[in-house]
């Protein structure tokens, strides 16, 4: 019997809710359980190395423990709060979309990216849906937002590494650019980052973690203070206030002048560039005048501008991506002004796994059924 089936069976027989099991990433409580079960510290260390660092399955990780305590440990611990529902592999560029189901039957998406550099990346989701409701984003048009617990966010990485182990790969770069606004799930994100940095668990370099946000100034500063090595990306998209409000509704609450002051603080706290994401939308934010305004806005800031092609979504037929030649001209204005600029390309378009395309419409029906059950 696999660990997932074993844990489900034990929970049902003993009437233990899965939520009462100890998440495998909870180092303190797992250490307490080790003492209670009298497991040698070295054996637990081997289990953690296998599970968190080598992409081992839960069963293989449990095999590091003596047979007498293996089942007792497994019946108390939650290894996988997510179930892999299905997987889609791009035929164009090697991206893989992993669609997971939560214990409440919501679907979330993660995307494995295998660029030519060999630096495998994973784009993780932090919420089911997103309240930011950006005009270009399919996730934001789902009309709902539920924050994921830390264990569910981390499990996306665990299961991705288990799949990649067969390819002799491992996730190198972790980006919080999937479904949801990470800083609307702030405390769970902090728990995730602490687990990632913990040498007993993932021991993942914070320099290879990027948290992307639509721009929540106070939370951005708190993040930088608690985890100064984490890279921060701001979905800016326009420095003209009216244009940004059209693209990002939250801009009405946090104007561009406030965001610029926030970046200045981040530069002082971190001493590293803040990534500025600029989605190229024809007739909205892609004129050469706007390029010059963006360059002037960046003056005196430590930033790196990423120009991103628009990936069409059904919910925004009025948006059109900027043609490549015009993206190149926009980029040249920034480069001539001394602004570090990269023109990005999208991966996973053929499986709707590119930036802005992640959506699971069936979640609306799950939310309706849950609301009806509570009524």
GROMACS .gro file of C-alpha atoms in nm:
model
  375
    1UNK     CA    1   0.000   0.000   0.000
    2UNK     CA    2   0.142   0.341  -0.092
    3UNK     CA    3   0.193   0.606   0.174
    4UNK     CA    4  -0.091   0.818   0.035
    5UNK     CA    5  -0.332   0.524   0.046
    6UNK     CA    6  -0.198   0.415   0.384
    7UNK     CA    7  -0.249   0.758   0.538
    8UNK     CA    8  -0.601   0.783   0.394
    9UNK     CA    9  -0.688   0.437   0.528
   10UNK     CA   10  -0.550   0.507   0.875
   11UNK     CA   11  -0.732   0.840   0.892
   12UNK     CA   12  -1.061   0.677   0.797
   13UNK     CA   13  -1.027   0.386   1.041
   14UNK     CA   14  -0.915   0.599   1.333
   15UNK     CA   15  -1.143   0.890   1.238
   16UNK     CA   16  -0.842   1.120   1.223
   17UNK     CA   17  -0.901   1.420   0.994
   18UNK     CA   18  -0.618   1.455   0.743
   19UNK     CA   19  -0.580   1.813   0.864
   20UNK     CA   20  -0.477   1.677   1.207
   21UNK     CA   21  -0.180   1.493   1.062
   22UNK     CA   22   0.160   1.658   1.101
   23UNK     CA   23   0.281   1.814   0.775
   24UNK     CA   24   0.614   1.658   0.681
   25UNK     CA   25   0.767   2.005   0.643
   26UNK     CA   26   0.682   2.104   1.005
   27UNK     CA   27   1.035   2.047   1.137
   28UNK     CA   28   0.957   2.118   1.503
   29UNK     CA   29   0.657   1.884   1.531
   30UNK     CA   30   0.827   1.613   1.328
   31UNK     CA   31   1.125   1.630   1.565
   32UNK     CA   32   0.884   1.594   1.857
   33UNK     CA   33   0.730   1.289   1.688
   34UNK     CA   34   1.077   1.143   1.634
   35UNK     CA   35   1.143   1.168   2.006
   36UNK     CA   36   0.805   1.016   2.091
   37UNK     CA   37   0.866   0.720   1.858
   38UNK     CA   38   1.233   0.694   1.963
   39UNK     CA   39   1.364   0.719   1.610
   40UNK     CA   40   1.737   0.773   1.577
   41UNK     CA   41   1.809   1.133   1.460
   42UNK     CA   42   2.029   1.002   1.181
   43UNK     CA   43   1.745   0.795   1.037
   44UNK     CA   44   1.509   1.092   1.029
   45UNK     CA   45   1.785   1.292   0.861
   46UNK     CA   46   1.813   1.026   0.590
   47UNK     CA   47   1.435   1.032   0.540
   48UNK     CA   48   1.439   1.409   0.498
   49UNK     CA   49   1.732   1.406   0.256
   50UNK     CA   50   1.559   1.144   0.042
   51UNK     CA   51   1.221   1.319   0.040
   52UNK     CA   52   1.315   1.688   0.026
   53UNK     CA   53   1.646   1.683  -0.160
   54UNK     CA   54   1.658   1.372  -0.378
   55UNK     CA   55   1.303   1.354  -0.514
   56UNK     CA   56   1.224   1.023  -0.346
   57UNK     CA   57   0.864   0.909  -0.314
   58UNK     CA   58   0.707   0.897   0.031
   59UNK     CA   59   0.736   0.518   0.031
   60UNK     CA   60   1.105   0.529  -0.056
   61UNK     CA   61   1.167   0.796   0.207
   62UNK     CA   62   0.985   0.589   0.470
   63UNK     CA   63   1.207   0.295   0.384
   64UNK     CA   64   1.485   0.482   0.565
   65UNK     CA   65   1.306   0.403   0.895
   66UNK     CA   66   1.307   0.068   1.074
   67UNK     CA   67   1.008  -0.147   0.987
   68UNK     CA   68   0.882  -0.140   1.346
   69UNK     CA   69   0.822   0.237   1.351
   70UNK     CA   70   0.766   0.301   0.979
   71UNK     CA   71   0.388   0.255   0.990
   72UNK     CA   72   0.351   0.440   1.319
   73UNK     CA   73   0.536   0.737   1.169
   74UNK     CA   74   0.336   0.723   0.844
   75UNK     CA   75   0.001   0.718   1.023
   76UNK     CA   76   0.081   1.047   1.198
   77UNK     CA   77   0.235   1.240   0.907
   78UNK     CA   78   0.088   1.407   0.597
   79UNK     CA   79   0.332   1.372   0.308
   80UNK     CA   80   0.110   1.495   0.023
   81UNK     CA   81  -0.181   1.737   0.080
   82UNK     CA   82  -0.223   1.754  -0.299
   83UNK     CA   83  -0.318   1.483  -0.549
   84UNK     CA   84  -0.182   1.504  -0.901
   85UNK     CA   85  -0.497   1.511  -1.114
   86UNK     CA   86  -0.329   1.516  -1.453
   87UNK     CA   87  -0.028   1.642  -1.643
   88UNK     CA   88   0.010   1.816  -1.979
   89UNK     CA   89   0.342   1.831  -2.165
   90UNK     CA   90   0.418   2.096  -2.425
   91UNK     CA   91   0.514   1.969  -2.769
   92UNK     CA   92   0.692   2.298  -2.841
   93UNK     CA   93   0.934   2.379  -2.563
   94UNK     CA   94   0.944   2.114  -2.292
   95UNK     CA   95   0.717   2.287  -2.040
   96UNK     CA   96   0.493   2.064  -1.826
   97UNK     CA   97   0.173   2.175  -1.657
   98UNK     CA   98   0.086   1.986  -1.338
   99UNK     CA   99  -0.275   2.010  -1.228
  100UNK     CA  100  -0.327   1.923  -0.863
  101UNK     CA  101  -0.643   1.868  -0.662
  102UNK     CA  102  -0.669   1.992  -0.303
  103UNK     CA  103  -0.849   1.808  -0.023
  104UNK     CA  104  -1.146   2.039  -0.092
  105UNK     CA  105  -1.146   1.932  -0.460
  106UNK     CA  106  -1.018   2.264  -0.595
  107UNK     CA  107  -0.774   2.245  -0.884
  108UNK     CA  108  -0.449   2.439  -0.894
  109UNK     CA  109  -0.170   2.450  -1.148
  110UNK     CA  110   0.209   2.444  -1.138
  111UNK     CA  111   0.436   2.468  -1.440
  112UNK     CA  112   0.776   2.304  -1.485
  113UNK     CA  113   0.997   2.503  -1.723
  114UNK     CA  114   1.297   2.341  -1.889
  115UNK     CA  115   1.480   2.625  -2.069
  116UNK     CA  116   1.781   2.563  -2.287
  117UNK     CA  117   2.010   2.685  -2.009
  118UNK     CA  118   1.932   2.367  -1.816
  119UNK     CA  119   1.820   2.570  -1.513
  120UNK     CA  120   1.492   2.396  -1.446
  121UNK     CA  121   1.230   2.625  -1.292
  122UNK     CA  122   0.895   2.569  -1.126
  123UNK     CA  123   0.615   2.823  -1.129
  124UNK     CA  124   0.399   2.757  -0.821
  125UNK     CA  125   0.051   2.867  -0.720
  126UNK     CA  126  -0.018   3.031  -0.386
  127UNK     CA  127  -0.398   3.057  -0.411
  128UNK     CA  128  -0.701   2.907  -0.581
  129UNK     CA  129  -0.799   3.199  -0.803
  130UNK     CA  130  -0.686   3.554  -0.739
  131UNK     CA  131  -0.853   3.866  -0.604
  132UNK     CA  132  -0.621   4.104  -0.790
  133UNK     CA  133  -0.833   4.057  -1.106
  134UNK     CA  134  -0.572   4.185  -1.352
  135UNK     CA  135  -0.727   4.236  -1.694
  136UNK     CA  136  -0.478   4.016  -1.879
  137UNK     CA  137  -0.485   3.722  -1.638
  138UNK     CA  138  -0.713   3.418  -1.669
  139UNK     CA  139  -0.669   3.331  -1.301
  140UNK     CA  140  -0.795   3.674  -1.195
  141UNK     CA  141  -1.110   3.628  -1.400
  142UNK     CA  142  -1.217   3.319  -1.205
  143UNK     CA  143  -1.400   3.545  -0.960
  144UNK     CA  144  -1.272   3.377  -0.645
  145UNK     CA  145  -0.964   3.351  -0.424
  146UNK     CA  146  -0.879   3.098  -0.155
  147UNK     CA  147  -0.534   3.094   0.001
  148UNK     CA  148  -0.339   2.769  -0.001
  149UNK     CA  149  -0.177   2.644   0.321
  150UNK     CA  150   0.201   2.624   0.329
  151UNK     CA  151   0.198   2.245   0.297
  152UNK     CA  152   0.005   2.262  -0.032
  153UNK     CA  153   0.244   2.521  -0.176
  154UNK     CA  154   0.549   2.315  -0.078
  155UNK     CA  155   0.395   1.994  -0.209
  156UNK     CA  156   0.396   2.140  -0.559
  157UNK     CA  157   0.775   2.154  -0.537
  158UNK     CA  158   0.802   1.808  -0.379
  159UNK     CA  159   0.593   1.641  -0.647
  160UNK     CA  160   0.765   1.831  -0.929
  161UNK     CA  161   1.104   1.709  -0.802
  162UNK     CA  162   0.971   1.354  -0.783
  163UNK     CA  163   0.872   1.372  -1.150
  164UNK     CA  164   1.201   1.535  -1.247
  165UNK     CA  165   1.408   1.272  -1.066
  166UNK     CA  166   1.345   1.033  -1.356
  167UNK     CA  167   1.508   1.292  -1.586
  168UNK     CA  168   1.804   1.338  -1.352
  169UNK     CA  169   1.682   1.696  -1.299
  170UNK     CA  170   1.581   1.903  -1.000
  171UNK     CA  171   1.404   2.236  -0.962
  172UNK     CA  172   1.671   2.504  -0.946
  173UNK     CA  173   1.462   2.822  -0.961
  174UNK     CA  174   1.132   2.860  -0.781
  175UNK     CA  175   0.900   3.140  -0.889
  176UNK     CA  176   0.575   3.242  -0.723
  177UNK     CA  177   0.405   3.345  -1.045
  178UNK     CA  178   0.132   3.082  -1.068
  179UNK     CA  179  -0.229   3.118  -0.959
  180UNK     CA  180  -0.289   3.380  -0.691
  181UNK     CA  181  -0.131   3.690  -0.541
  182UNK     CA  182   0.139   3.560  -0.301
  183UNK     CA  183   0.123   3.863  -0.073
  184UNK     CA  184  -0.250   3.810  -0.021
  185UNK     CA  185  -0.136   3.485   0.143
  186UNK     CA  186   0.146   3.646   0.334
  187UNK     CA  187   0.187   3.433   0.649
  188UNK     CA  188   0.173   3.105   0.458
  189UNK     CA  189   0.432   3.237   0.212
  190UNK     CA  190   0.662   3.316   0.506
  191UNK     CA  191   0.616   2.962   0.637
  192UNK     CA  192   0.699   2.827   0.291
  193UNK     CA  193   1.013   3.040   0.261
  194UNK     CA  194   1.131   2.935   0.606
  195UNK     CA  195   1.087   2.567   0.514
  196UNK     CA  196   1.270   2.619   0.184
  197UNK     CA  197   1.566   2.781   0.360
  198UNK     CA  198   1.578   2.524   0.644
  199UNK     CA  199   1.892   2.305   0.607
  200UNK     CA  200   1.700   2.013   0.760
  201UNK     CA  201   1.437   2.032   0.487
  202UNK     CA  202   1.482   2.169   0.134
  203UNK     CA  203   1.794   2.381   0.196
  204UNK     CA  204   1.697   2.577  -0.116
  205UNK     CA  205   1.896   2.894  -0.181
  206UNK     CA  206   1.685   3.205  -0.131
  207UNK     CA  207   1.880   3.364  -0.417
  208UNK     CA  208   1.696   3.124  -0.648
  209UNK     CA  209   1.347   3.215  -0.524
  210UNK     CA  210   1.138   3.492  -0.682
  211UNK     CA  211   0.812   3.624  -0.540
  212UNK     CA  212   0.600   3.818  -0.788
  213UNK     CA  213   0.335   4.064  -0.673
  214UNK     CA  214   0.098   4.314  -0.834
  215UNK     CA  215   0.222   4.565  -0.578
  216UNK     CA  216   0.129   4.564  -0.208
  217UNK     CA  217   0.383   4.805  -0.060
  218UNK     CA  218   0.370   4.721   0.312
  219UNK     CA  219   0.383   4.346   0.245
  220UNK     CA  220   0.673   4.389   0.001
  221UNK     CA  221   0.874   4.568   0.271
  222UNK     CA  222   0.789   4.301   0.530
  223UNK     CA  223   0.898   4.030   0.289
  224UNK     CA  224   1.231   4.201   0.222
  225UNK     CA  225   1.299   4.246   0.593
  226UNK     CA  226   1.227   3.883   0.680
  227UNK     CA  227   1.391   3.730   0.374
  228UNK     CA  228   1.635   3.985   0.228
  229UNK     CA  229   1.787   3.735  -0.017
  230UNK     CA  230   1.455   3.656  -0.187
  231UNK     CA  231   1.410   3.818  -0.526
  232UNK     CA  232   1.101   4.035  -0.564
  233UNK     CA  233   0.919   4.106  -0.890
  234UNK     CA  234   0.664   4.383  -0.932
  235UNK     CA  235   0.398   4.346  -1.201
  236UNK     CA  236   0.419   4.711  -1.300
  237UNK     CA  237   0.304   4.710  -1.664
  238UNK     CA  238   0.268   5.089  -1.685
  239UNK     CA  239   0.400   5.400  -1.512
  240UNK     CA  240   0.108   5.610  -1.633
  241UNK     CA  241  -0.138   5.584  -1.346
  242UNK     CA  242  -0.449   5.569  -1.564
  243UNK     CA  243  -0.303   5.299  -1.789
  244UNK     CA  244  -0.194   5.091  -1.491
  245UNK     CA  245  -0.541   5.112  -1.336
  246UNK     CA  246  -0.683   4.981  -1.663
  247UNK     CA  247  -0.452   4.678  -1.647
  248UNK     CA  248  -0.426   4.624  -1.270
  249UNK     CA  249  -0.735   4.732  -1.069
  250UNK     CA  250  -0.536   4.725  -0.743
  251UNK     CA  251  -0.340   5.024  -0.877
  252UNK     CA  252  -0.624   5.246  -0.759
  253UNK     CA  253  -0.522   5.164  -0.402
  254UNK     CA  254  -0.146   5.173  -0.456
  255UNK     CA  255  -0.046   5.441  -0.712
  256UNK     CA  256   0.276   5.425  -0.911
  257UNK     CA  257   0.445   5.697  -0.701
  258UNK     CA  258   0.396   5.485  -0.389
  259UNK     CA  259   0.537   5.180  -0.568
  260UNK     CA  260   0.844   5.375  -0.675
  261UNK     CA  261   0.908   5.478  -0.314
  262UNK     CA  262   0.866   5.113  -0.214
  263UNK     CA  263   1.131   5.004  -0.464
  264UNK     CA  264   1.370   5.260  -0.316
  265UNK     CA  265   1.317   5.101   0.026
  266UNK     CA  266   1.364   4.752  -0.118
  267UNK     CA  267   1.692   4.858  -0.279
  268UNK     CA  268   1.814   4.984   0.060
  269UNK     CA  269   1.703   4.668   0.242
  270UNK     CA  270   1.824   4.415  -0.014
  271UNK     CA  271   2.092   4.579  -0.225
  272UNK     CA  272   1.969   4.387  -0.529
  273UNK     CA  273   1.755   4.470  -0.833
  274UNK     CA  274   1.378   4.454  -0.814
  275UNK     CA  275   1.234   4.287  -1.122
  276UNK     CA  276   0.982   4.502  -1.306
  277UNK     CA  277   0.740   4.302  -1.519
  278UNK     CA  278   0.602   4.493  -1.818
  279UNK     CA  279   0.345   4.303  -2.024
  280UNK     CA  280   0.348   4.438  -2.379
  281UNK     CA  281  -0.005   4.529  -2.487
  282UNK     CA  282  -0.070   4.695  -2.822
  283UNK     CA  283  -0.212   5.044  -2.788
  284UNK     CA  284  -0.218   5.024  -2.408
  285UNK     CA  285   0.139   5.054  -2.277
  286UNK     CA  286   0.377   4.997  -2.569
  287UNK     CA  287   0.444   5.338  -2.729
  288UNK     CA  288   0.796   5.477  -2.746
  289UNK     CA  289   0.680   5.772  -2.534
  290UNK     CA  290   0.579   5.525  -2.264
  291UNK     CA  291   0.918   5.355  -2.297
  292UNK     CA  292   1.086   5.689  -2.233
  293UNK     CA  293   0.858   5.754  -1.934
  294UNK     CA  294   0.940   5.410  -1.793
  295UNK     CA  295   1.312   5.480  -1.837
  296UNK     CA  296   1.277   5.811  -1.651
  297UNK     CA  297   1.075   5.638  -1.375
  298UNK     CA  298   1.356   5.383  -1.331
  299UNK     CA  299   1.628   5.647  -1.301
  300UNK     CA  300   1.806   5.614  -0.967
  301UNK     CA  301   1.650   5.274  -0.894
  302UNK     CA  302   1.818   4.934  -0.890
  303UNK     CA  303   1.580   4.747  -1.122
  304UNK     CA  304   1.574   4.494  -1.405
  305UNK     CA  305   1.290   4.536  -1.657
  306UNK     CA  306   1.141   4.223  -1.812
  307UNK     CA  307   0.935   4.281  -2.126
  308UNK     CA  308   0.680   4.001  -2.153
  309UNK     CA  309   0.474   3.902  -2.458
  310UNK     CA  310   0.100   3.884  -2.402
  311UNK     CA  311  -0.053   3.538  -2.406
  312UNK     CA  312  -0.416   3.566  -2.524
  313UNK     CA  313  -0.695   3.450  -2.294
  314UNK     CA  314  -1.063   3.399  -2.367
  315UNK     CA  315  -1.166   3.646  -2.098
  316UNK     CA  316  -0.987   3.942  -2.258
  317UNK     CA  317  -1.052   3.943  -2.634
  318UNK     CA  318  -0.996   4.322  -2.636
  319UNK     CA  319  -0.625   4.282  -2.552
  320UNK     CA  320  -0.369   4.230  -2.826
  321UNK     CA  321   0.001   4.162  -2.783
  322UNK     CA  322   0.263   4.403  -2.913
  323UNK     CA  323   0.433   4.274  -3.232
  324UNK     CA  324   0.798   4.159  -3.195
  325UNK     CA  325   0.947   4.452  -3.389
  326UNK     CA  326   0.774   4.704  -3.165
  327UNK     CA  327   0.879   4.513  -2.852
  328UNK     CA  328   1.237   4.533  -2.976
  329UNK     CA  329   1.211   4.911  -3.033
  330UNK     CA  330   1.060   4.958  -2.685
  331UNK     CA  331   1.345   4.758  -2.533
  332UNK     CA  332   1.605   4.961  -2.719
  333UNK     CA  333   1.475   5.288  -2.569
  334UNK     CA  334   1.521   5.141  -2.221
  335UNK     CA  335   1.867   5.003  -2.298
  336UNK     CA  336   1.980   5.334  -2.449
  337UNK     CA  337   1.876   5.500  -2.123
  338UNK     CA  338   2.091   5.256  -1.925
  339UNK     CA  339   1.806   5.044  -1.788
  340UNK     CA  340   1.887   4.672  -1.764
  341UNK     CA  341   1.625   4.513  -1.986
  342UNK     CA  342   1.541   4.159  -2.099
  343UNK     CA  343   1.281   4.067  -2.359
  344UNK     CA  344   1.129   3.741  -2.243
  345UNK     CA  345   0.960   3.467  -2.441
  346UNK     CA  346   0.676   3.245  -2.325
  347UNK     CA  347   0.690   2.872  -2.268
  348UNK     CA  348   0.395   2.634  -2.255
  349UNK     CA  349   0.156   2.831  -2.475
  350UNK     CA  350   0.026   2.518  -2.648
  351UNK     CA  351  -0.090   2.375  -2.313
  352UNK     CA  352  -0.213   2.710  -2.174
  353UNK     CA  353   0.067   2.716  -1.921
  354UNK     CA  354   0.225   3.048  -2.015
  355UNK     CA  355   0.211   3.367  -1.807
  356UNK     CA  356  -0.147   3.475  -1.743
  357UNK     CA  357  -0.306   3.160  -1.882
  358UNK     CA  358  -0.350   2.949  -1.567
  359UNK     CA  359  -0.717   2.890  -1.489
  360UNK     CA  360  -0.947   2.614  -1.369
  361UNK     CA  361  -1.307   2.709  -1.438
  362UNK     CA  362  -1.437   2.400  -1.258
  363UNK     CA  363  -1.335   2.560  -0.927
  364UNK     CA  364  -1.638   2.787  -0.950
  365UNK     CA  365  -1.866   2.485  -0.929
  366UNK     CA  366  -1.671   2.347  -0.633
  367UNK     CA  367  -1.710   2.683  -0.456
  368UNK     CA  368  -2.085   2.687  -0.528
  369UNK     CA  369  -2.130   2.338  -0.384
  370UNK     CA  370  -1.929   2.433  -0.074
  371UNK     CA  371  -2.139   2.747  -0.023
  372UNK     CA  372  -2.461   2.547  -0.061
  373UNK     CA  373  -2.343   2.293   0.195
  374UNK     CA  374  -2.274   2.570   0.445
  375UNK     CA  375  -2.614   2.735   0.392
   0.00000   0.00000   0.00000
